[in-house]
């Protein structure tokens, strides 16, 4: 299949191309599109055949449900019932934006889209091109991240091209995404709201609006903690090809230990990579040293993380060490993704 490619300027979007992308979705095809979190791989959420195609294009297990993207608040009522008062409050506070809510689904949403579940994940993204595209596509776009299952989520259109060229009808290139990690997922089908996946919208932000908010206990621990409630969280996600280990401790100890481990691995014939930060990058020795951003501004690390993991793959890095980051605010999402990428392999020094 030939994959069409269109660059979309956020400030002056080419409506011709957006319309073309919408028509592809309406006809049952797939289009990758930018959002404020990561690139999504979209299909018609109300068409079971489209959802099957999404799973096939990603190589994703079909028990791992998709998020339905809408572009108008009122469309929530067409796919979810009941819509509790809390969902409306959260929508008022965080939509459009990087928050996904789990609600009971209406029968119009096929089980192919929800991985057989009676609930549906809904998000109203803020990215202007995403909103125009969803509208052009008929209002309900099922979209997981636009990567091959198991690879880091795409934060640039070139990542999407690498994974999806020839597998989907079209790619909308909106440049680098703003946030860089996937949306926060909050389950509203229990008595208390539960965060199933941390993201840009933090527990503290949700608590201000919702009062009590729980965090699924599998989030920052390994699989040993139990079965995650978001089916997707049980798969080894976000994984680079190289063997990734997180090293945590006092900064000078971390630097010394990572340098020691890299020297040892290099001597054993491995190609070594390090995820460092602005202030530490020049203190390391390895084949590839990445500056992930400013430790004091963790949103910069969120923006860079997936790109760095993909670059290590391109460079053929076989062993990777990363500094650890404080797990507060967006840092919780960063550490959650990093721990998953590392298969929960962390050493303390
Ligand atoms: P991705 O689209 O790659 O960001 O992955 C979507 C995530 O949302 C996966 O981790 C899914 O397991 C989760 N998800 C989607 N729908 C539901 C649902 N109805 N209940 C719980 N988790 C869901
Ligand atoms: Mg994903």
PDB file of N, CA and C in Angstrom, residues 36-115:
ATOM      1  N   UNK A  36      -1.274  16.289  21.055  1.00  0.00           N
ATOM      2  CA  UNK A  36      -0.363  16.972  21.975  1.00  0.00           C
ATOM      3  C   UNK A  36       0.475  15.983  22.796  1.00  0.00           C
ATOM      4  N   UNK A  37       0.086  14.701  22.827  1.00  0.00           N
ATOM      5  CA  UNK A  37       0.856  13.731  23.624  1.00  0.00           C
ATOM      6  C   UNK A  37       1.869  12.994  22.762  1.00  0.00           C
ATOM      7  N   UNK A  38       1.386  12.082  21.890  1.00  0.00           N
ATOM      8  CA  UNK A  38       2.235  11.363  20.925  1.00  0.00           C
ATOM      9  C   UNK A  38       1.420  11.237  19.638  1.00  0.00           C
ATOM     10  N   UNK A  39       2.013  10.705  18.564  1.00  0.00           N
ATOM     11  CA  UNK A  39       1.244  10.491  17.329  1.00  0.00           C
ATOM     12  C   UNK A  39       0.281   9.314  17.517  1.00  0.00           C
ATOM     13  N   UNK A  40      -0.936   9.478  16.992  1.00  0.00           N
ATOM     14  CA  UNK A  40      -1.939   8.420  17.073  1.00  0.00           C
ATOM     15  C   UNK A  40      -2.115   7.728  15.729  1.00  0.00           C
ATOM     16  N   UNK A  41      -2.569   6.464  15.785  1.00  0.00           N
ATOM     17  CA  UNK A  41      -2.868   5.699  14.576  1.00  0.00           C
ATOM     18  C   UNK A  41      -4.385   5.547  14.513  1.00  0.00           C
ATOM     19  N   UNK A  42      -5.043   6.396  13.680  1.00  0.00           N
ATOM     20  CA  UNK A  42      -6.488   6.509  13.745  1.00  0.00           C
ATOM     21  C   UNK A  42      -7.249   5.659  12.753  1.00  0.00           C
ATOM     22  N   UNK A  43      -8.412   5.187  13.216  1.00  0.00           N
ATOM     23  CA  UNK A  43      -9.393   4.514  12.367  1.00  0.00           C
ATOM     24  C   UNK A  43     -10.775   4.874  12.897  1.00  0.00           C
ATOM     25  N   UNK A  44     -11.827   4.568  12.133  1.00  0.00           N
ATOM     26  CA  UNK A  44     -13.198   4.857  12.565  1.00  0.00           C
ATOM     27  C   UNK A  44     -13.541   4.006  13.792  1.00  0.00           C
ATOM     28  N   UNK A  45     -13.764   4.663  14.937  1.00  0.00           N
ATOM     29  CA  UNK A  45     -13.986   3.938  16.192  1.00  0.00           C
ATOM     30  C   UNK A  45     -15.282   3.135  16.189  1.00  0.00           C
ATOM     31  N   UNK A  46     -16.211   3.502  15.306  1.00  0.00           N
ATOM     32  CA  UNK A  46     -17.504   2.817  15.292  1.00  0.00           C
ATOM     33  C   UNK A  46     -17.554   1.704  14.236  1.00  0.00           C
ATOM     34  N   UNK A  47     -16.436   1.507  13.548  1.00  0.00           N
ATOM     35  CA  UNK A  47     -16.359   0.469  12.519  1.00  0.00           C
ATOM     36  C   UNK A  47     -15.426  -0.658  12.986  1.00  0.00           C
ATOM     37  N   UNK A  48     -16.008  -1.839  13.284  1.00  0.00           N
ATOM     38  CA  UNK A  48     -15.175  -2.923  13.816  1.00  0.00           C
ATOM     39  C   UNK A  48     -14.027  -3.312  12.880  1.00  0.00           C
ATOM     40  N   UNK A  49     -14.257  -3.208  11.572  1.00  0.00           N
ATOM     41  CA  UNK A  49     -13.194  -3.573  10.619  1.00  0.00           C
ATOM     42  C   UNK A  49     -12.000  -2.633  10.739  1.00  0.00           C
ATOM     43  N   UNK A  50     -12.285  -1.344  11.006  1.00  0.00           N
ATOM     44  CA  UNK A  50     -11.189  -0.376  11.158  1.00  0.00           C
ATOM     45  C   UNK A  50     -10.342  -0.723  12.373  1.00  0.00           C
ATOM     46  N   UNK A  51     -11.014  -1.071  13.478  1.00  0.00           N
ATOM     47  CA  UNK A  51     -10.255  -1.418  14.678  1.00  0.00           C
ATOM     48  C   UNK A  51      -9.393  -2.653  14.441  1.00  0.00           C
ATOM     49  N   UNK A  52      -9.951  -3.639  13.713  1.00  0.00           N
ATOM     50  CA  UNK A  52      -9.143  -4.836  13.394  1.00  0.00           C
ATOM     51  C   UNK A  52      -7.898  -4.449  12.610  1.00  0.00           C
ATOM     52  N   UNK A  53      -8.075  -3.493  11.682  1.00  0.00           N
ATOM     53  CA  UNK A  53      -6.920  -3.052  10.877  1.00  0.00           C
ATOM     54  C   UNK A  53      -5.868  -2.366  11.748  1.00  0.00           C
ATOM     55  N   UNK A  54      -6.327  -1.607  12.749  1.00  0.00           N
ATOM     56  CA  UNK A  54      -5.365  -0.939  13.648  1.00  0.00           C
ATOM     57  C   UNK A  54      -4.514  -1.982  14.373  1.00  0.00           C
ATOM     58  N   UNK A  55      -5.167  -3.001  14.907  1.00  0.00           N
ATOM     59  CA  UNK A  55      -4.415  -4.046  15.616  1.00  0.00           C
ATOM     60  C   UNK A  55      -3.414  -4.707  14.682  1.00  0.00           C
ATOM     61  N   UNK A  56      -3.857  -4.958  13.428  1.00  0.00           N
ATOM     62  CA  UNK A  56      -2.975  -5.633  12.461  1.00  0.00           C
ATOM     63  C   UNK A  56      -1.779  -4.735  12.121  1.00  0.00           C
ATOM     64  N   UNK A  57      -2.040  -3.432  11.881  1.00  0.00           N
ATOM     65  CA  UNK A  57      -0.954  -2.526  11.478  1.00  0.00           C
ATOM     66  C   UNK A  57       0.083  -2.380  12.586  1.00  0.00           C
ATOM     67  N   UNK A  58      -0.365  -2.409  13.840  1.00  0.00           N
ATOM     68  CA  UNK A  58       0.551  -2.245  14.974  1.00  0.00           C
ATOM     69  C   UNK A  58       1.180  -3.549  15.427  1.00  0.00           C
ATOM     70  N   UNK A  59       0.542  -4.683  15.027  1.00  0.00           N
ATOM     71  CA  UNK A  59       0.960  -5.965  15.582  1.00  0.00           C
ATOM     72  C   UNK A  59       0.613  -6.011  17.061  1.00  0.00           C
ATOM     73  N   UNK A  60      -0.570  -5.426  17.393  1.00  0.00           N
ATOM     74  CA  UNK A  60      -0.959  -5.287  18.806  1.00  0.00           C
ATOM     75  C   UNK A  60      -1.933  -6.386  19.185  1.00  0.00           C
ATOM     76  N   UNK A  61      -1.784  -6.975  20.383  1.00  0.00           N
ATOM     77  CA  UNK A  61      -2.751  -7.988  20.820  1.00  0.00           C
ATOM     78  C   UNK A  61      -4.155  -7.388  20.879  1.00  0.00           C
ATOM     79  N   UNK A  62      -5.171  -8.120  20.409  1.00  0.00           N
ATOM     80  CA  UNK A  62      -6.503  -7.522  20.257  1.00  0.00           C
ATOM     81  C   UNK A  62      -7.280  -7.453  21.572  1.00  0.00           C
ATOM     82  N   UNK A  63      -6.655  -7.859  22.704  1.00  0.00           N
ATOM     83  CA  UNK A  63      -7.329  -7.661  23.994  1.00  0.00           C
ATOM     84  C   UNK A  63      -6.872  -6.346  24.630  1.00  0.00           C
ATOM     85  N   UNK A  64      -6.136  -5.542  23.867  1.00  0.00           N
ATOM     86  CA  UNK A  64      -5.612  -4.287  24.390  1.00  0.00           C
ATOM     87  C   UNK A  64      -6.391  -3.140  23.755  1.00  0.00           C
ATOM     88  N   UNK A  65      -7.386  -2.595  24.495  1.00  0.00           N
ATOM     89  CA  UNK A  65      -8.355  -1.683  23.883  1.00  0.00           C
ATOM     90  C   UNK A  65      -7.765  -0.361  23.381  1.00  0.00           C
ATOM     91  N   UNK A  66      -8.525   0.289  22.496  1.00  0.00           N
ATOM     92  CA  UNK A  66      -8.092   1.541  21.871  1.00  0.00           C
ATOM     93  C   UNK A  66      -8.772   2.721  22.561  1.00  0.00           C
ATOM     94  N   UNK A  67      -8.170   3.898  22.457  1.00  0.00           N
ATOM     95  CA  UNK A  67      -8.797   5.106  23.001  1.00  0.00           C
ATOM     96  C   UNK A  67      -9.610   5.763  21.890  1.00  0.00           C
ATOM     97  N   UNK A  68     -10.867   6.146  22.201  1.00  0.00           N
ATOM     98  CA  UNK A  68     -11.708   6.825  21.221  1.00  0.00           C
ATOM     99  C   UNK A  68     -11.527   8.332  21.387  1.00  0.00           C
ATOM    100  N   UNK A  69     -11.130   8.992  20.288  1.00  0.00           N
ATOM    101  CA  UNK A  69     -10.874  10.434  20.306  1.00  0.00           C
ATOM    102  C   UNK A  69     -12.070  11.179  19.738  1.00  0.00           C
ATOM    103  N   UNK A  70     -12.521  12.212  20.462  1.00  0.00           N
ATOM    104  CA  UNK A  70     -13.651  13.024  20.010  1.00  0.00           C
ATOM    105  C   UNK A  70     -13.189  14.476  19.853  1.00  0.00           C
ATOM    106  N   UNK A  71     -14.021  15.286  19.191  1.00  0.00           N
ATOM    107  CA  UNK A  71     -13.634  16.688  18.992  1.00  0.00           C
ATOM    108  C   UNK A  71     -14.707  17.660  19.485  1.00  0.00           C
ATOM    109  N   UNK A  72     -15.741  17.104  20.163  1.00  0.00           N
ATOM    110  CA  UNK A  72     -16.776  17.970  20.756  1.00  0.00           C
ATOM    111  C   UNK A  72     -17.262  17.303  22.030  1.00  0.00           C
ATOM    112  N   UNK A  73     -17.428  18.061  23.082  1.00  0.00           N
ATOM    113  CA  UNK A  73     -17.863  17.503  24.361  1.00  0.00           C
ATOM    114  C   UNK A  73     -19.167  16.716  24.220  1.00  0.00           C
ATOM    115  N   UNK A  74     -20.116  17.245  23.434  1.00  0.00           N
ATOM    116  CA  UNK A  74     -21.427  16.579  23.366  1.00  0.00           C
ATOM    117  C   UNK A  74     -21.346  15.165  22.783  1.00  0.00           C
ATOM    118  N   UNK A  75     -20.275  14.881  22.021  1.00  0.00           N
ATOM    119  CA  UNK A  75     -20.135  13.543  21.437  1.00  0.00           C
ATOM    120  C   UNK A  75     -19.849  12.472  22.494  1.00  0.00           C
ATOM    121  N   UNK A  76     -19.400  12.903  23.663  1.00  0.00           N
ATOM    122  CA  UNK A  76     -19.169  11.945  24.751  1.00  0.00           C
ATOM    123  C   UNK A  76     -20.461  11.177  25.054  1.00  0.00           C
ATOM    124  N   UNK A  77     -21.580  11.873  25.014  1.00  0.00           N
ATOM    125  CA  UNK A  77     -22.870  11.268  25.372  1.00  0.00           C
ATOM    126  C   UNK A  77     -23.342  10.259  24.323  1.00  0.00           C
ATOM    127  N   UNK A  78     -22.745  10.300  23.127  1.00  0.00           N
ATOM    128  CA  UNK A  78     -23.135   9.338  22.090  1.00  0.00           C
ATOM    129  C   UNK A  78     -22.446   7.986  22.256  1.00  0.00           C
ATOM    130  N   UNK A  79     -21.357   7.953  23.024  1.00  0.00           N
ATOM    131  CA  UNK A  79     -20.630   6.680  23.144  1.00  0.00           C
ATOM    132  C   UNK A  79     -20.546   6.156  24.573  1.00  0.00           C
ATOM    133  N   UNK A  80     -20.864   6.984  25.577  1.00  0.00           N
ATOM    134  CA  UNK A  80     -20.741   6.554  26.975  1.00  0.00           C
ATOM    135  C   UNK A  80     -22.047   6.770  27.718  1.00  0.00           C
ATOM    136  N   UNK A  81     -22.386   5.838  28.592  1.00  0.00           N
ATOM    137  CA  UNK A  81     -23.589   5.964  29.408  1.00  0.00           C
ATOM    138  C   UNK A  81     -23.467   5.059  30.635  1.00  0.00           C
ATOM    139  N   UNK A  82     -23.581   5.541  31.860  1.00  0.00           N
ATOM    140  CA  UNK A  82     -23.836   6.945  32.180  1.00  0.00           C
ATOM    141  C   UNK A  82     -22.569   7.806  32.038  1.00  0.00           C
ATOM    142  N   UNK A  83     -22.795   9.131  31.904  1.00  0.00           N
ATOM    143  CA  UNK A  83     -21.697  10.089  32.007  1.00  0.00           C
ATOM    144  C   UNK A  83     -21.829  10.728  33.389  1.00  0.00           C
ATOM    145  N   UNK A  84     -21.051  10.238  34.365  1.00  0.00           N
ATOM    146  CA  UNK A  84     -21.225  10.747  35.732  1.00  0.00           C
ATOM    147  C   UNK A  84     -20.821  12.221  35.834  1.00  0.00           C
ATOM    148  N   UNK A  85     -21.352  12.857  36.862  1.00  0.00           N
ATOM    149  CA  UNK A  85     -21.071  14.275  37.091  1.00  0.00           C
ATOM    150  C   UNK A  85     -19.565  14.538  37.179  1.00  0.00           C
ATOM    151  N   UNK A  86     -18.856  13.563  37.765  1.00  0.00           N
ATOM    152  CA  UNK A  86     -17.405  13.719  37.908  1.00  0.00           C
ATOM    153  C   UNK A  86     -16.718  13.792  36.541  1.00  0.00           C
ATOM    154  N   UNK A  87     -17.231  13.015  35.576  1.00  0.00           N
ATOM    155  CA  UNK A  87     -16.648  13.045  34.222  1.00  0.00           C
ATOM    156  C   UNK A  87     -16.825  14.432  33.614  1.00  0.00           C
ATOM    157  N   UNK A  88     -17.978  15.034  33.865  1.00  0.00           N
ATOM    158  CA  UNK A  88     -18.248  16.373  33.326  1.00  0.00           C
ATOM    159  C   UNK A  88     -17.301  17.390  33.979  1.00  0.00           C
ATOM    160  N   UNK A  89     -17.115  17.240  35.306  1.00  0.00           N
ATOM    161  CA  UNK A  89     -16.215  18.151  36.013  1.00  0.00           C
ATOM    162  C   UNK A  89     -14.776  18.025  35.505  1.00  0.00           C
ATOM    163  N   UNK A  90     -14.345  16.777  35.317  1.00  0.00           N
ATOM    164  CA  UNK A  90     -12.974  16.556  34.833  1.00  0.00           C
ATOM    165  C   UNK A  90     -12.815  17.076  33.405  1.00  0.00           C
ATOM    166  N   UNK A  91     -13.860  16.873  32.601  1.00  0.00           N
ATOM    167  CA  UNK A  91     -13.819  17.372  31.212  1.00  0.00           C
ATOM    168  C   UNK A  91     -13.718  18.898  31.210  1.00  0.00           C
ATOM    169  N   UNK A  92     -14.493  19.535  32.082  1.00  0.00           N
ATOM    170  CA  UNK A  92     -14.439  21.005  32.153  1.00  0.00           C
ATOM    171  C   UNK A  92     -13.046  21.488  32.539  1.00  0.00           C
ATOM    172  N   UNK A  93     -12.393  20.716  33.411  1.00  0.00           N
ATOM    173  CA  UNK A  93     -11.070  21.131  33.886  1.00  0.00           C
ATOM    174  C   UNK A  93      -9.950  20.787  32.898  1.00  0.00           C
ATOM    175  N   UNK A  94     -10.031  19.630  32.230  1.00  0.00           N
ATOM    176  CA  UNK A  94      -8.852  19.134  31.490  1.00  0.00           C
ATOM    177  C   UNK A  94      -9.074  18.893  29.998  1.00  0.00           C
ATOM    178  N   UNK A  95     -10.298  19.028  29.502  1.00  0.00           N
ATOM    179  CA  UNK A  95     -10.557  18.856  28.070  1.00  0.00           C
ATOM    180  C   UNK A  95     -10.766  20.201  27.411  1.00  0.00           C
ATOM    181  N   UNK A  96     -10.346  20.396  26.162  1.00  0.00           N
ATOM    182  CA  UNK A  96      -9.520  19.433  25.438  1.00  0.00           C
ATOM    183  C   UNK A  96      -8.125  19.356  26.053  1.00  0.00           C
ATOM    184  N   UNK A  97      -7.567  18.148  26.094  1.00  0.00           N
ATOM    185  CA  UNK A  97      -6.249  17.974  26.702  1.00  0.00           C
ATOM    186  C   UNK A  97      -5.890  16.525  26.937  1.00  0.00           C
ATOM    187  N   UNK A  98      -4.729  16.290  27.587  1.00  0.00           N
ATOM    188  CA  UNK A  98      -4.145  14.947  27.677  1.00  0.00           C
ATOM    189  C   UNK A  98      -4.722  14.069  28.796  1.00  0.00           C
ATOM    190  N   UNK A  99      -6.050  14.005  28.873  1.00  0.00           N
ATOM    191  CA  UNK A  99      -6.706  13.145  29.866  1.00  0.00           C
ATOM    192  C   UNK A  99      -7.665  12.186  29.159  1.00  0.00           C
ATOM    193  N   UNK A 100      -7.530  10.886  29.469  1.00  0.00           N
ATOM    194  CA  UNK A 100      -8.430   9.863  28.939  1.00  0.00           C
ATOM    195  C   UNK A 100      -9.295   9.348  30.082  1.00  0.00           C
ATOM    196  N   UNK A 101     -10.615   9.295  29.855  1.00  0.00           N
ATOM    197  CA  UNK A 101     -11.519   8.808  30.895  1.00  0.00           C
ATOM    198  C   UNK A 101     -12.139   7.474  30.477  1.00  0.00           C
ATOM    199  N   UNK A 102     -12.190   6.525  31.412  1.00  0.00           N
ATOM    200  CA  UNK A 102     -12.833   5.236  31.156  1.00  0.00           C
ATOM    201  C   UNK A 102     -14.255   5.297  31.713  1.00  0.00           C
ATOM    202  N   UNK A 103     -15.233   5.017  30.826  1.00  0.00           N
ATOM    203  CA  UNK A 103     -16.651   5.036  31.203  1.00  0.00           C
ATOM    204  C   UNK A 103     -17.337   3.787  30.642  1.00  0.00           C
ATOM    205  N   UNK A 104     -18.569   3.527  31.082  1.00  0.00           N
ATOM    206  CA  UNK A 104     -19.350   2.422  30.495  1.00  0.00           C
ATOM    207  C   UNK A 104     -19.681   2.796  29.054  1.00  0.00           C
ATOM    208  N   UNK A 105     -19.538   1.818  28.147  1.00  0.00           N
ATOM    209  CA  UNK A 105     -19.762   2.138  26.732  1.00  0.00           C
ATOM    210  C   UNK A 105     -21.218   1.944  26.329  1.00  0.00           C
ATOM    211  N   UNK A 106     -21.626   2.671  25.300  1.00  0.00           N
ATOM    212  CA  UNK A 106     -22.919   2.427  24.662  1.00  0.00           C
ATOM    213  C   UNK A 106     -22.724   1.369  23.578  1.00  0.00           C
ATOM    214  N   UNK A 107     -23.828   0.738  23.156  1.00  0.00           N
ATOM    215  CA  UNK A 107     -23.684  -0.388  22.221  1.00  0.00           C
ATOM    216  C   UNK A 107     -23.171   0.041  20.844  1.00  0.00           C
ATOM    217  N   UNK A 108     -23.261   1.326  20.553  1.00  0.00           N
ATOM    218  CA  UNK A 108     -22.761   1.834  19.263  1.00  0.00           C
ATOM    219  C   UNK A 108     -21.242   1.607  19.112  1.00  0.00           C
ATOM    220  N   UNK A 109     -20.533   1.476  20.255  1.00  0.00           N
ATOM    221  CA  UNK A 109     -19.077   1.253  20.207  1.00  0.00           C
ATOM    222  C   UNK A 109     -18.809  -0.250  20.120  1.00  0.00           C
ATOM    223  N   UNK A 110     -18.235  -0.716  19.018  1.00  0.00           N
ATOM    224  CA  UNK A 110     -18.037  -2.158  18.864  1.00  0.00           C
ATOM    225  C   UNK A 110     -16.988  -2.720  19.828  1.00  0.00           C
ATOM    226  N   UNK A 111     -17.152  -3.979  20.187  1.00  0.00           N
ATOM    227  CA  UNK A 111     -16.202  -4.629  21.104  1.00  0.00           C
ATOM    228  C   UNK A 111     -14.804  -4.716  20.505  1.00  0.00           C
ATOM    229  N   UNK A 112     -14.717  -4.693  19.192  1.00  0.00           N
ATOM    230  CA  UNK A 112     -13.393  -4.701  18.545  1.00  0.00           C
ATOM    231  C   UNK A 112     -12.585  -3.474  18.976  1.00  0.00           C
ATOM    232  N   UNK A 113     -13.278  -2.357  19.195  1.00  0.00           N
ATOM    233  CA  UNK A 113     -12.591  -1.125  19.596  1.00  0.00           C
ATOM    234  C   UNK A 113     -12.185  -1.173  21.065  1.00  0.00           C
ATOM    235  N   UNK A 114     -13.012  -1.833  21.893  1.00  0.00           N
ATOM    236  CA  UNK A 114     -12.751  -1.829  23.346  1.00  0.00           C
ATOM    237  C   UNK A 114     -12.088  -3.130  23.821  1.00  0.00           C
ATOM    238  N   UNK A 115     -11.561  -3.903  22.884  1.00  0.00           N
ATOM    239  CA  UNK A 115     -10.873  -5.144  23.271  1.00  0.00           C
ATOM    240  C   UNK A 115     -11.787  -6.082  24.039  1.00  0.00           C
TER     241      UNK A 115
END
